[in-house]
């Protein structure tokens, strides 16, 4: 029987492994940490899974979380500054935030329960070469930090050479959670972004925060001043920044109870978004492929990295299933063709994320302002926001923004010219832009 080795038990490796297993293909997952250890570790991120990823989870039969106590329908976007305004929309298909310290160990256990093998060990470059002789194909899914050196950066797809944002994320206490369950996105000119949401955690659903600070801004200190050096001082600082830059969250803060939920429930750091070649030759003549963050690392600002990793994992699984059925080898030709498919699955998220990291051009501000005045535009915008192809369809250019507004505003529709490259943003290829989404 064909055997696929996957190094890394993050969302990319797990979704790939579970999908292959569901087609009767033997899978061995090599994981740095065992599930029990992972459960007790540090908060790795605050990840939202949107409707397309949740559909894949249902297909894999791993939709263990969800329902009225977890599903997020409400999305509020505030543009904070001298002329603050905001929009509030409702999702048609809910998003969910699950603490990855629950999510990934549970999916690893599902994989084992379905006949997959989980081997706990860290794999280095030499180990990878040995594994490549034991499996028909080895896929590297070690995230943005592990084994990426094998896969060269593609400069023309990687506009960033340093971190565009400095990050702070945490689970919180002492913040009254929004009801209905929702997310507050604060876009703060000159500072960055603050996202308040609600995460299903070991302690139940709890408030969470992600600060995306522009380097040199007043928010940046939340990424550089160590929380553990003086937790009380840090929490006072965080409260101050919420008061000044995320007032809609701050008004639900109880200062007497406010703080970081537990000693492992925070993270600080930064990284450079990068697109790498999706495959690499090994010295022994075999090839390995990359998926997820190892292939494409996005900044978290758009909440898309894991969603893109899951979409790419499915695209790769389909390629592997087809090659096995046709008895085609896992050679360079396979790698090149598969990379095209995994990049096609991930590219819209990358273009949308890189666009969002820049100040919004006037046509996007116009859409946001319209959303603050027209509930139908707000609903259409927040639904599109979760799906990169759709939001690019709404924001890629002045023409697409006009078409989006014409379709979603109760005003008489105007003839809209076709979408083309935006001048103010990095060019966005037309093939990653979906036709304008309409929400009724
Ligand atoms: C603060 C923050 C917020 C985020 N918010 C969102 C969001 O809202 N929505 C979203 O879609 N994405 C979000 N992301 C991005 C998301 O976390 C990543 O894109 C996603 O987790 C990538 O999945 P992956 O499987 O490729 O890598 P990872 O999840 O990083 O998994 C890699 C795995 O490989 C293991 N590993 C590493 N090296 C080795 C080795 N040598 N041998 C064996 N195992 C190894 C690691 O231990 C890990 O288990 C966020 C990220 C951050 C930091």
XYZ file of C-alpha atoms and ligand atoms in Angstrom:
493
model
C 0.000 0.000 0.000
C 1.214 3.525 -0.778
C 2.610 5.349 2.218
C 2.887 9.109 2.742
C 5.048 10.635 5.477
C 4.036 14.060 6.833
C 6.441 15.995 9.040
C 4.584 18.408 11.344
C 1.222 17.936 13.059
C -0.212 21.433 12.604
C -3.421 22.152 10.720
C -1.799 21.635 7.303
C -0.292 18.244 8.214
C -3.417 17.083 10.034
C -5.888 18.054 7.304
C -3.634 16.477 4.658
C -3.191 13.297 6.686
C -6.878 12.926 7.541
C -7.913 13.505 3.926
C -5.434 10.904 2.617
C -6.521 8.402 5.270
C -10.144 8.870 4.222
C -9.047 7.611 0.784
C -7.382 4.518 2.227
C -3.834 5.854 1.875
C -1.435 4.981 4.673
C -0.157 8.028 6.591
C 2.616 8.513 9.148
C 2.692 11.858 10.916
C 5.995 12.926 12.513
C 5.255 15.395 15.307
C 7.729 17.329 17.401
C 5.453 17.256 20.450
C 3.060 14.638 21.729
C -0.584 15.693 22.047
C -0.500 15.734 25.868
C 2.461 18.138 25.935
C 0.893 20.365 23.321
C -2.239 20.735 25.478
C -0.143 22.231 28.289
C 1.997 24.471 26.112
C 1.981 28.196 25.352
C -0.817 29.801 23.353
C 0.493 29.385 19.766
C -1.937 31.793 18.054
C -5.614 32.833 18.059
C -6.953 31.214 14.910
C -10.330 31.789 13.265
C -11.607 29.048 10.990
C -14.010 30.422 8.407
C -16.842 28.716 6.504
C -14.758 26.958 3.783
C -12.395 25.456 6.377
C -15.326 24.432 8.537
C -16.856 22.665 5.527
C -13.587 20.739 5.093
C -13.686 19.849 8.802
C -17.196 18.433 8.385
C -15.962 16.446 5.394
C -13.116 15.056 7.527
C -15.526 14.397 10.404
C -13.478 16.526 12.805
C -16.009 19.303 13.448
C -15.901 18.725 17.203
C -16.632 22.316 18.168
C -19.439 24.627 17.145
C -23.074 25.336 17.876
C -24.740 28.252 19.658
C -22.058 28.443 22.353
C -19.185 28.774 19.880
C -20.301 29.970 16.448
C -19.495 33.568 15.633
C -21.926 35.443 13.400
C -21.327 39.049 14.415
C -18.441 41.111 12.997
C -17.854 44.763 13.900
C -15.204 46.789 12.106
C -14.206 50.122 13.622
C -11.992 52.639 11.900
C -10.580 54.513 14.884
C -9.015 57.947 14.630
C -10.092 61.567 14.455
C -13.116 60.644 12.292
C -14.076 57.310 13.791
C -16.784 55.248 12.207
C -17.759 51.607 12.163
C -19.836 48.944 10.533
C -21.587 45.918 11.939
C -22.466 42.890 9.871
C -23.766 39.376 10.271
C -22.136 36.300 8.745
C -24.310 33.854 6.836
C -22.005 30.946 7.786
C -20.287 31.308 11.129
C -16.595 31.518 11.910
C -15.138 29.816 14.993
C -12.060 30.344 17.140
C -10.795 27.183 18.870
C -7.617 27.201 20.957
C -5.089 25.185 18.927
C -3.982 23.524 22.165
C -7.369 21.780 22.026
C -7.741 21.530 18.281
C -4.463 20.034 17.094
C -4.053 17.304 19.770
C -7.663 16.196 19.210
C -7.181 15.926 15.445
C -3.915 14.018 15.980
C -5.846 11.560 18.144
C -8.541 11.288 15.439
C -5.826 10.455 12.916
C -4.477 7.656 15.105
C -7.990 6.344 15.827
C -8.512 6.042 12.049
C -5.377 4.009 11.464
C -2.774 6.737 10.932
C 0.587 6.448 12.684
C 1.802 9.269 14.940
C 5.524 9.212 15.653
C 6.700 11.794 18.158
C 10.094 13.100 17.103
C 11.712 16.180 15.666
C 12.895 15.633 12.094
C 15.957 17.497 10.772
C 17.255 17.707 7.194
C 19.216 14.445 7.505
C 16.200 12.737 9.054
C 14.066 13.948 6.173
C 16.365 12.267 3.690
C 16.109 8.975 5.589
C 12.310 9.265 5.720
C 12.168 9.914 1.979
C 13.355 6.348 1.375
C 10.721 4.891 3.724
C 7.696 6.571 2.129
C 6.446 7.075 -1.420
C 6.358 10.812 -0.675
C 7.317 12.983 2.289
C 5.520 16.300 2.840
C 6.990 18.981 5.101
C 4.331 20.763 7.187
C 6.528 22.132 9.952
C 5.084 25.653 9.992
C 6.947 28.924 9.565
C 9.878 27.975 11.813
C 10.815 24.422 10.934
C 12.766 23.179 7.865
C 11.837 26.224 5.752
C 15.464 26.641 4.641
C 14.942 23.783 2.179
C 12.411 25.793 0.225
C 13.781 28.958 -1.433
C 11.915 32.262 -0.965
C 10.177 33.539 -4.107
C 10.978 37.282 -4.070
C 8.370 38.324 -6.630
C 5.599 36.874 -4.419
C 7.141 38.032 -1.125
C 6.960 41.840 -0.905
C 8.066 41.921 2.760
C 11.683 41.702 3.823
C 10.987 42.388 7.503
C 8.009 41.917 9.822
C 5.220 44.339 8.850
C 3.620 44.000 12.303
C 4.761 43.221 15.845
C 2.352 40.824 17.503
C 0.819 40.347 20.909
C -1.981 37.828 21.456
C -3.627 36.551 24.623
C -6.646 34.960 26.218
C -8.152 37.421 28.680
C -10.239 37.696 31.813
C -12.217 40.704 33.042
C -13.704 41.586 29.638
C -17.436 41.110 29.284
C -17.875 39.148 26.072
C -19.986 40.560 23.295
C -23.384 38.904 22.934
C -24.138 37.618 20.307
C -20.692 36.051 19.900
C -18.659 38.369 17.747
C -15.379 39.895 16.727
C -14.351 43.538 16.982
C -11.743 44.564 14.435
C -10.196 47.960 15.162
C -8.286 49.510 12.268
C -6.159 52.290 13.741
C -4.332 54.519 11.256
C -0.655 54.875 12.174
C -0.892 52.211 14.898
C -2.023 48.921 13.366
C -4.986 46.747 14.278
C -6.562 45.289 17.422
C -8.878 42.289 17.125
C -11.041 41.242 20.050
C -12.749 37.888 19.678
C -13.865 34.853 21.660
C -11.957 31.582 21.723
C -13.197 28.126 22.714
C -10.534 27.116 25.226
C -9.950 24.587 27.981
C -11.792 26.995 30.292
C -14.769 27.312 27.922
C -15.335 30.325 25.672
C -13.119 33.222 26.757
C -12.277 36.688 25.404
C -9.110 37.034 23.343
C -7.055 39.806 21.865
C -4.671 40.070 18.928
C -2.646 43.258 18.606
C -1.006 43.847 15.223
C 1.291 46.789 15.903
C 3.070 48.830 13.269
C 6.777 48.911 14.182
C 7.529 52.164 16.028
C 3.873 52.774 16.949
C 2.467 53.192 20.445
C 1.008 49.681 20.204
C 4.423 48.143 19.463
C 5.410 48.172 23.126
C 2.859 45.378 23.671
C 5.061 43.136 21.587
C 8.422 44.274 22.942
C 7.845 44.812 26.688
C 7.991 41.316 28.203
C 4.716 40.354 29.893
C 6.389 38.004 32.356
C 8.904 40.640 33.546
C 6.039 42.430 35.353
C 2.572 41.050 34.587
C 0.674 43.759 36.511
C 2.520 46.588 34.742
C 1.930 44.896 31.394
C -1.784 44.473 32.043
C -2.058 48.170 32.977
C -0.309 49.025 29.714
C -2.652 46.780 27.737
C -5.681 48.362 29.393
C -4.354 51.814 28.499
C -3.895 50.855 24.845
C -7.419 49.365 24.706
C -8.839 52.557 26.226
C -7.103 54.694 23.630
C -7.248 52.542 20.532
C -10.066 49.987 21.002
C -12.745 51.904 22.922
C -15.567 49.508 21.990
C -13.649 46.737 23.757
C -12.483 48.907 26.619
C -16.040 49.839 27.562
C -16.616 46.156 28.481
C -13.418 45.898 30.591
C -13.743 45.480 34.345
C -10.440 46.984 35.598
C -10.636 45.099 38.908
C -10.672 41.735 37.125
C -8.862 42.495 33.879
C -5.777 40.465 32.981
C -4.249 37.628 31.006
C -6.135 34.413 31.698
C -3.243 32.130 32.660
C 0.565 32.121 32.675
C 0.761 30.331 29.286
C -2.074 32.237 27.622
C -0.090 34.919 25.802
C 2.428 35.274 22.995
C 4.667 38.041 21.696
C 6.744 38.081 18.531
C 6.984 38.878 14.864
C 7.803 37.224 11.561
C 8.237 38.085 7.918
C 5.492 36.882 5.552
C 7.114 34.745 2.861
C 6.115 32.644 -0.131
C 8.554 29.810 -0.782
C 8.925 27.266 -3.538
C 6.621 24.392 -2.664
C 9.062 21.558 -3.277
C 12.737 20.647 -2.931
C 15.071 18.008 -4.341
C 17.046 15.966 -1.803
C 20.650 14.823 -2.232
C 19.446 11.238 -2.720
C 17.493 12.205 -5.842
C 14.065 12.149 -4.190
C 11.734 15.135 -3.759
C 9.853 16.546 -0.792
C 6.928 18.954 -0.871
C 5.959 21.799 1.475
C 2.446 22.681 2.622
C 0.916 25.247 4.975
C 3.117 27.912 6.539
C 6.255 26.077 5.345
C 5.163 26.940 1.811
C 3.274 30.226 2.366
C 3.553 32.259 5.580
C 1.051 35.109 5.880
C 0.806 37.784 8.540
C -2.212 37.030 10.825
C -3.880 40.403 10.108
C -6.487 38.892 7.777
C -6.963 35.693 9.793
C -6.198 33.519 6.797
C -2.965 31.514 7.303
C -4.522 28.356 8.700
C -7.505 28.602 6.365
C -5.118 28.766 3.406
C -3.059 25.915 4.901
C -6.176 23.749 5.067
C -7.231 24.636 1.503
C -3.715 23.838 0.231
C -3.622 20.571 2.161
C -6.800 19.486 0.395
C -5.386 20.542 -2.989
C -2.241 18.529 -2.280
C -4.225 15.503 -1.111
C -6.178 15.518 -4.373
C -2.936 15.627 -6.360
C -1.486 12.708 -4.387
C -4.678 10.653 -4.740
C -4.722 11.242 -8.522
C -1.022 10.382 -8.926
C -1.431 7.159 -6.974
C -4.519 6.167 -8.957
C -2.652 6.782 -12.238
C 0.551 5.166 -10.900
C 2.486 8.333 -11.694
C 5.783 8.874 -9.840
C 6.331 11.568 -7.196
C 8.994 13.215 -9.336
C 9.816 16.812 -10.217
C 6.909 16.953 -12.677
C 4.515 15.921 -9.906
C 6.009 18.532 -7.576
C 5.699 21.357 -10.087
C 2.098 20.485 -10.996
C 1.102 20.100 -7.339
C 2.774 23.347 -6.333
C 0.644 25.135 -8.927
C -2.475 23.763 -7.252
C -1.425 24.453 -3.671
C -0.383 27.996 -4.572
C -3.696 28.566 -6.371
C -5.439 27.518 -3.138
C -3.314 29.825 -0.969
C -2.717 32.823 -3.256
C -5.957 34.760 -2.617
C -5.207 34.739 1.135
C -1.709 36.058 0.504
C -2.832 38.856 -1.818
C -5.623 39.867 0.559
C -3.330 39.769 3.598
C -0.638 41.841 1.907
C -3.264 44.352 0.778
C -4.638 44.675 4.312
C -1.163 45.416 5.652
C -1.143 48.667 3.695
C -3.188 51.794 4.436
C -6.580 51.343 2.757
C -6.852 53.173 -0.558
C -9.754 55.661 -0.970
C -12.033 53.172 -2.750
C -11.824 50.787 0.239
C -12.533 53.621 2.659
C -15.560 54.419 0.502
C -16.830 50.831 0.875
C -16.280 50.945 4.655
C -18.118 54.273 4.948
C -20.985 52.888 2.857
C -21.066 49.878 5.209
C -21.401 52.215 8.182
C -24.507 53.715 6.541
C -26.135 50.708 4.863
C -26.651 47.440 6.784
C -26.791 45.469 3.515
C -23.358 46.721 2.484
C -22.061 45.921 5.983
C -23.393 42.353 5.786
C -21.937 41.869 2.307
C -18.590 43.306 3.414
C -18.144 41.156 6.536
C -19.170 38.010 4.642
C -16.653 38.823 1.921
C -14.000 39.684 4.541
C -13.796 36.018 5.596
C -13.191 34.677 2.075
C -10.171 36.183 0.319
C -11.473 35.655 -3.230
C -14.649 37.514 -2.302
C -13.069 40.442 -0.482
C -10.581 40.910 -3.320
C -13.619 40.982 -5.587
C -14.910 43.881 -3.485
C -11.699 45.805 -2.863
C -9.043 44.987 -5.466
C -9.570 48.187 -7.441
C -11.767 51.306 -7.605
C -13.826 49.555 -10.286
C -14.430 46.432 -8.200
C -15.375 48.561 -5.177
C -17.862 50.474 -7.338
C -19.313 47.204 -8.628
C -19.550 45.832 -5.084
C -21.408 48.930 -3.887
C -23.660 48.963 -6.927
C -24.694 45.379 -6.216
C -25.141 45.714 -2.484
C -26.531 49.216 -2.060
C -30.248 49.739 -2.504
C -29.391 52.541 -4.998
C -30.020 51.925 -8.742
C -27.278 49.653 -10.143
C -24.671 51.178 -12.453
C -22.719 49.513 -15.212
C -19.377 48.455 -13.674
C -16.141 48.097 -15.615
C -14.159 44.865 -15.111
C -11.782 44.318 -12.218
C -8.187 45.246 -12.991
C -4.964 45.728 -11.069
C -5.062 48.234 -8.213
C -2.556 51.043 -8.455
C -2.313 51.702 -4.738
C -1.769 48.089 -3.731
C 0.615 45.388 -4.793
C -0.825 44.117 -8.076
C -3.538 41.501 -7.509
C -3.880 39.023 -10.383
C -7.399 38.731 -11.763
C -7.483 34.943 -11.409
C -7.553 35.167 -7.605
C -10.456 37.633 -7.573
C -13.940 36.099 -7.360
C -16.932 37.843 -8.864
C -18.532 40.297 -6.432
C -20.450 38.471 -3.672
C -23.987 39.608 -3.029
C -25.625 39.141 0.352
C -29.377 39.569 0.629
C -1.211 35.390 16.674
C -1.628 34.619 15.467
C -2.950 34.651 15.069
C -3.352 33.936 13.940
N -4.657 34.006 13.540
C -5.071 33.299 12.477
C -6.448 33.294 12.098
O -7.298 33.948 12.714
N -6.824 32.525 11.036
C -5.911 31.792 10.336
O -6.308 31.115 9.378
N -4.600 31.785 10.668
C -4.168 32.506 11.716
N -2.853 32.474 12.080
C -1.891 31.703 11.264
C -1.940 30.222 11.608
O -1.606 30.033 12.958
C -0.958 29.454 10.726
O -1.084 29.867 9.394
C -1.236 27.957 10.790
O -1.190 27.518 12.120
C -0.225 27.207 9.924
O -0.441 25.830 10.032
P 0.739 24.827 9.701
O 0.163 23.472 9.912
O 1.336 25.138 8.398
O 1.858 25.143 10.784
P 1.825 25.022 12.362
O 0.445 25.164 12.897
O 2.878 25.951 12.848
O 2.271 23.521 12.655
C 3.570 23.059 12.429
C 3.800 21.841 13.290
O 5.060 21.265 12.946
C 5.781 20.978 14.135
N 7.200 20.979 13.798
C 7.994 22.049 13.569
N 9.251 21.644 13.260
C 9.238 20.290 13.298
C 10.222 19.293 13.067
N 11.458 19.631 12.719
N 9.877 17.994 13.189
C 8.589 17.628 13.534
N 7.607 18.548 13.760
C 7.933 19.853 13.636
C 5.363 22.061 15.106
O 5.572 21.658 16.444
C 3.869 22.183 14.771
O 3.105 21.243 15.475
C -2.411 33.176 13.203
C -1.074 33.136 13.617
C -0.692 33.848 14.734
C 0.742 33.797 15.173
